[in-house]
Amino acid sequence: MDAMVNAERADGCEVVGSVEVEVAGQVVWLLPGRAMWWPGGGALVVADVHVGKVDVFRRAGLPMPTGVAAADLGRLSGLIDGVGARRLVVLGDLFHGVVGERDAARAALGSWLAERGELEAVLVRGNHDRAAWRVAEGMGMRVVAEGEADGPFVWRHEPATDERGYVWAGHVHPAVVLEGWGRGRRGAEKAGCFWVGERVGVLPAFGRFTGTQAIRPGVGDRVWAAGEEAVLRVR
């Protein structure tokens, strides 16, 4: 199964521009906005949010925009409400590094989680979470190590195969180069992507203030560009 459809919410409504994919006997939807919806598990899955990256750079004396964390959390709210998810799984790097007591990102995340007390939120510890995962735990998130099994899937941050099931991961910030009109001119544009291999799938970085890395898919790998309004098959 591999078709452009409007993903069904838990209540039967639809999400425009998504792609339906069958993986490990389960249907998942790749959503505009760089997230995955697993209706069988009631879970919205994202990777590499990097909350607080702007604060880290600002403490280093670099001029940074304001409101980045709030904007990303607002997008996350829209996706959760859009599909009717009851669970959120973050595949590592929820944070970018040390989170200060007075950081705007910390306050934004704390308020966001408090407002969604009914949401079961799980964080798979990523390499950037090493100094801050206890902050997430203190806010009510369940923090787990890489390799958390969940039905036919295994949640990881760094991509690696697992004999127990199909792995979903992040970390790479995968992207593809698209030929065509980009930034108002004819040329190439790099876009975050969903990279679905035989045994491991990698999600695009959810955070807007993150870099990307062009990938080299293997034989049989499937790749979709993660647009803001639609998910497009490129391989």
Tab-separated table of C-alpha atoms in Angstrom:
chain	number	residue	atom	x	y	z
A	1	MET	CA	0.000	0.000	0.000
A	2	ASP	CA	1.460	3.346	-1.062
A	3	ALA	CA	-0.914	6.091	-2.116
A	4	MET	CA	-1.658	9.757	-1.689
A	5	VAL	CA	-4.770	9.919	0.452
A	6	ASN	CA	-6.334	12.088	3.103
A	7	ALA	CA	-5.359	10.444	6.392
A	8	GLU	CA	-8.263	9.449	8.568
A	9	ARG	CA	-8.446	10.880	12.071
A	10	ALA	CA	-9.526	8.838	15.042
A	11	ASP	CA	-13.010	10.317	14.590
A	12	GLY	CA	-13.162	9.583	10.856
A	13	CYS	CA	-12.215	13.064	9.559
A	14	GLU	CA	-9.324	13.494	7.131
A	15	VAL	CA	-5.933	15.202	6.909
A	16	VAL	CA	-5.286	16.627	3.450
A	17	GLY	CA	-2.001	15.975	1.637
A	18	SER	CA	-0.861	12.918	3.597
A	19	VAL	CA	0.432	9.612	2.273
A	20	GLU	CA	-0.728	6.174	3.418
A	21	VAL	CA	2.029	3.565	3.735
A	22	GLU	CA	1.975	-0.021	4.984
A	23	VAL	CA	4.958	-0.967	7.169
A	24	ALA	CA	5.321	-4.156	9.224
A	25	GLY	CA	1.676	-4.999	8.649
A	26	GLN	CA	0.559	-1.610	9.995
A	27	VAL	CA	-0.847	1.392	8.185
A	28	VAL	CA	0.911	4.666	8.964
A	29	TRP	CA	0.376	8.115	7.490
A	30	LEU	CA	3.186	10.464	6.576
A	31	LEU	CA	1.841	13.931	7.268
A	32	PRO	CA	2.569	17.417	5.953
A	33	GLY	CA	4.471	19.192	8.712
A	34	ARG	CA	7.039	16.378	9.144
A	35	ALA	CA	5.224	13.943	11.425
A	36	MET	CA	3.918	10.370	11.235
A	37	TRP	CA	0.487	9.200	12.381
A	38	TRP	CA	0.098	5.579	13.514
A	39	PRO	CA	-3.652	5.089	13.994
A	40	GLY	CA	-3.237	1.513	15.255
A	41	GLY	CA	-1.294	2.821	18.242
A	42	GLY	CA	-3.070	6.164	18.533
A	43	ALA	CA	0.334	7.848	18.270
A	44	LEU	CA	1.696	10.892	16.510
A	45	VAL	CA	5.438	10.353	16.035
A	46	VAL	CA	8.031	13.097	15.484
A	47	ALA	CA	11.811	13.382	15.725
A	48	ASP	CA	14.398	16.076	16.386
A	49	VAL	CA	12.314	18.961	17.704
A	50	HIS	CA	15.403	20.666	19.179
A	51	VAL	CA	13.524	22.863	21.630
A	52	GLY	CA	15.880	25.472	23.077
A	53	LYS	CA	18.347	25.633	20.188
A	54	VAL	CA	17.670	29.346	19.817
A	55	ASP	CA	18.290	29.872	23.556
A	56	VAL	CA	21.607	27.991	23.344
A	57	PHE	CA	22.767	30.175	20.456
A	58	ARG	CA	21.512	33.330	22.143
A	59	ARG	CA	23.531	32.537	25.284
A	60	ALA	CA	26.572	32.290	23.010
A	61	GLY	CA	25.947	35.890	21.944
A	62	LEU	CA	24.390	35.205	18.551
A	63	PRO	CA	21.311	37.197	17.467
A	64	MET	CA	18.391	34.793	17.164
A	65	PRO	CA	14.680	35.098	16.286
A	66	THR	CA	12.072	34.930	19.032
A	67	GLY	CA	9.090	32.611	19.353
A	68	VAL	CA	10.627	29.624	17.552
A	69	ALA	CA	9.767	27.076	20.278
A	70	ALA	CA	6.211	28.389	20.626
A	71	ALA	CA	5.730	28.191	16.854
A	72	ASP	CA	6.969	24.577	16.696
A	73	LEU	CA	4.744	23.583	19.624
A	74	GLY	CA	1.823	25.275	17.921
A	75	ARG	CA	2.437	23.183	14.810
A	76	LEU	CA	2.610	20.088	16.999
A	77	SER	CA	-0.739	20.959	18.566
A	78	GLY	CA	-2.278	21.324	15.135
A	79	LEU	CA	-1.036	17.891	14.056
A	80	ILE	CA	-2.174	16.184	17.273
A	81	ASP	CA	-5.621	17.748	17.020
A	82	GLY	CA	-5.711	17.121	13.276
A	83	VAL	CA	-5.490	13.344	13.654
A	84	GLY	CA	-6.975	12.979	17.138
A	85	ALA	CA	-3.823	11.405	18.615
A	86	ARG	CA	-3.888	10.296	22.240
A	87	ARG	CA	-0.134	9.665	22.371
A	88	LEU	CA	2.947	11.600	21.303
A	89	VAL	CA	6.252	9.801	20.673
A	90	VAL	CA	9.367	11.950	20.222
A	91	LEU	CA	12.226	9.963	18.673
A	92	GLY	CA	14.987	11.833	20.435
A	93	ASP	CA	16.419	15.337	20.541
A	94	LEU	CA	13.370	16.979	22.016
A	95	PHE	CA	15.924	19.429	23.408
A	96	HIS	CA	19.025	20.864	21.822
A	97	GLY	CA	21.160	20.919	24.952
A	98	VAL	CA	21.232	22.321	28.464
A	99	VAL	CA	17.925	24.023	29.288
A	100	GLY	CA	18.234	27.034	31.556
A	101	GLU	CA	15.675	27.781	34.261
A	102	ARG	CA	14.728	31.038	32.568
A	103	ASP	CA	14.873	29.883	28.959
A	104	ALA	CA	11.800	30.818	26.945
A	105	ALA	CA	11.752	27.367	25.349
A	106	ARG	CA	11.566	25.628	28.724
A	107	ALA	CA	8.632	27.786	29.776
A	108	ALA	CA	6.867	27.222	26.450
A	109	LEU	CA	7.263	23.440	26.628
A	110	GLY	CA	6.161	23.284	30.257
A	111	SER	CA	3.016	25.290	29.544
A	112	TRP	CA	2.268	23.232	26.451
A	113	LEU	CA	2.511	19.908	28.302
A	114	ALA	CA	0.453	21.230	31.212
A	115	GLU	CA	-2.317	22.252	28.830
A	116	ARG	CA	-2.323	18.734	27.351
A	117	GLY	CA	-2.495	16.724	30.542
A	118	GLU	CA	-4.539	14.010	28.830
A	119	LEU	CA	-1.794	13.355	26.268
A	120	GLU	CA	0.585	10.448	26.892
A	121	ALA	CA	3.952	11.905	25.895
A	122	VAL	CA	7.016	9.674	25.444
A	123	LEU	CA	10.586	10.811	24.811
A	124	VAL	CA	13.202	8.426	23.443
A	125	ARG	CA	16.459	9.848	24.734
A	126	GLY	CA	18.595	11.312	21.965
A	127	ASN	CA	22.189	12.499	21.987
A	128	HIS	CA	21.095	16.123	22.520
A	129	ASP	CA	18.820	15.148	25.433
A	130	ARG	CA	21.634	13.905	27.669
A	131	ALA	CA	21.807	17.132	29.659
A	132	ALA	CA	18.076	17.874	29.724
A	133	TRP	CA	15.975	14.702	29.682
A	134	ARG	CA	15.200	15.033	33.392
A	135	VAL	CA	13.525	18.343	32.581
A	136	ALA	CA	11.116	16.484	30.301
A	137	GLU	CA	10.551	13.828	32.963
A	138	GLY	CA	9.800	16.549	35.513
A	139	MET	CA	7.190	17.941	33.132
A	140	GLY	CA	5.368	14.617	33.044
A	141	MET	CA	6.842	12.945	29.974
A	142	ARG	CA	7.814	9.282	30.099
A	143	VAL	CA	11.489	9.076	29.146
A	144	VAL	CA	12.786	5.803	27.684
A	145	ALA	CA	16.084	4.539	26.301
A	146	GLU	CA	16.620	3.725	22.650
A	147	GLY	CA	15.054	0.447	21.613
A	148	GLU	CA	11.600	0.864	23.188
A	149	ALA	CA	9.363	-1.824	21.648
A	150	ASP	CA	5.782	-0.824	20.844
A	151	GLY	CA	3.788	-3.488	19.009
A	152	PRO	CA	5.506	-4.242	15.684
A	153	PHE	CA	7.642	-1.118	15.953
A	154	VAL	CA	10.818	-0.226	17.839
A	155	TRP	CA	11.456	3.420	18.711
A	156	ARG	CA	15.042	4.657	18.448
A	157	HIS	CA	16.849	7.950	18.000
A	158	GLU	CA	19.798	6.775	15.934
A	159	PRO	CA	18.885	4.445	13.036
A	160	ALA	CA	19.842	0.788	13.553
A	161	THR	CA	18.133	-2.503	12.869
A	162	ASP	CA	16.444	-4.457	15.652
A	163	GLU	CA	15.373	-8.112	15.515
A	164	ARG	CA	12.238	-7.350	17.537
A	165	GLY	CA	10.547	-5.207	14.916
A	166	TYR	CA	10.589	-2.403	12.391
A	167	VAL	CA	12.621	0.565	13.642
A	168	TRP	CA	11.519	4.186	13.417
A	169	ALA	CA	14.260	6.712	14.156
A	170	GLY	CA	15.449	10.277	13.643
A	171	HIS	CA	18.870	11.856	14.257
A	172	VAL	CA	19.897	12.083	10.601
A	173	HIS	CA	17.652	15.059	9.624
A	174	PRO	CA	17.232	13.420	6.189
A	175	ALA	CA	16.656	15.573	3.121
A	176	VAL	CA	16.438	15.306	-0.650
A	177	VAL	CA	17.362	17.804	-3.335
A	178	LEU	CA	14.409	18.748	-5.532
A	179	GLU	CA	14.930	20.213	-8.984
A	180	GLY	CA	12.589	22.993	-10.024
A	181	TRP	CA	11.511	26.352	-8.711
A	182	GLY	CA	13.055	27.210	-5.373
A	183	ARG	CA	13.259	30.460	-3.447
A	184	GLY	CA	11.764	32.422	-6.308
A	185	ARG	CA	14.132	31.182	-9.000
A	186	ARG	CA	14.746	28.205	-11.182
A	187	GLY	CA	17.103	25.772	-9.455
A	188	ALA	CA	17.330	23.161	-6.721
A	189	GLU	CA	15.777	23.153	-3.271
A	190	LYS	CA	16.602	20.837	-0.375
A	191	ALA	CA	13.612	19.496	1.547
A	192	GLY	CA	13.313	17.313	4.636
A	193	CYS	CA	12.088	13.840	3.835
A	194	PHE	CA	10.687	10.564	5.119
A	195	TRP	CA	13.160	7.749	4.369
A	196	VAL	CA	11.554	4.309	4.586
A	197	GLY	CA	13.857	1.329	4.201
A	198	GLU	CA	13.219	-2.394	4.495
A	199	ARG	CA	13.884	-2.554	8.247
A	200	VAL	CA	14.403	1.057	9.342
A	201	GLY	CA	12.460	4.242	8.696
A	202	VAL	CA	13.867	7.703	9.403
A	203	LEU	CA	11.643	10.732	10.023
A	204	PRO	CA	12.530	14.283	8.988
A	205	ALA	CA	13.542	16.753	11.688
A	206	PHE	CA	10.384	18.338	13.090
A	207	GLY	CA	11.983	21.541	14.385
A	208	ARG	CA	12.167	24.359	11.869
A	209	PHE	CA	15.420	25.731	13.274
A	210	THR	CA	17.474	22.651	12.351
A	211	GLY	CA	19.847	21.686	9.592
A	212	THR	CA	19.371	18.839	7.113
A	213	GLN	CA	21.549	16.179	5.531
A	214	ALA	CA	21.105	14.924	1.987
A	215	ILE	CA	20.674	11.144	1.966
A	216	ARG	CA	21.737	8.338	-0.343
A	217	PRO	CA	18.862	5.841	-0.344
A	218	GLY	CA	19.613	2.175	-0.846
A	219	VAL	CA	18.038	-0.138	-3.382
A	220	GLY	CA	14.348	-0.548	-2.582
A	221	ASP	CA	14.203	2.387	-0.166
A	222	ARG	CA	11.204	4.697	-0.481
A	223	VAL	CA	11.493	8.447	-0.020
A	224	TRP	CA	8.897	11.197	0.299
A	225	ALA	CA	9.593	14.924	0.454
A	226	ALA	CA	7.950	16.453	3.529
A	227	GLY	CA	6.174	19.562	2.306
A	228	GLU	CA	4.117	21.953	4.400
A	229	GLU	CA	0.918	21.192	2.496
A	230	ALA	CA	1.585	17.765	0.989
A	231	VAL	CA	3.911	14.770	1.159
A	232	LEU	CA	5.352	13.917	-2.255
A	233	ARG	CA	6.912	10.634	-3.432
A	234	VAL	CA	10.353	11.242	-4.921
A	235	ARG	CA	11.683	7.666	-4.982
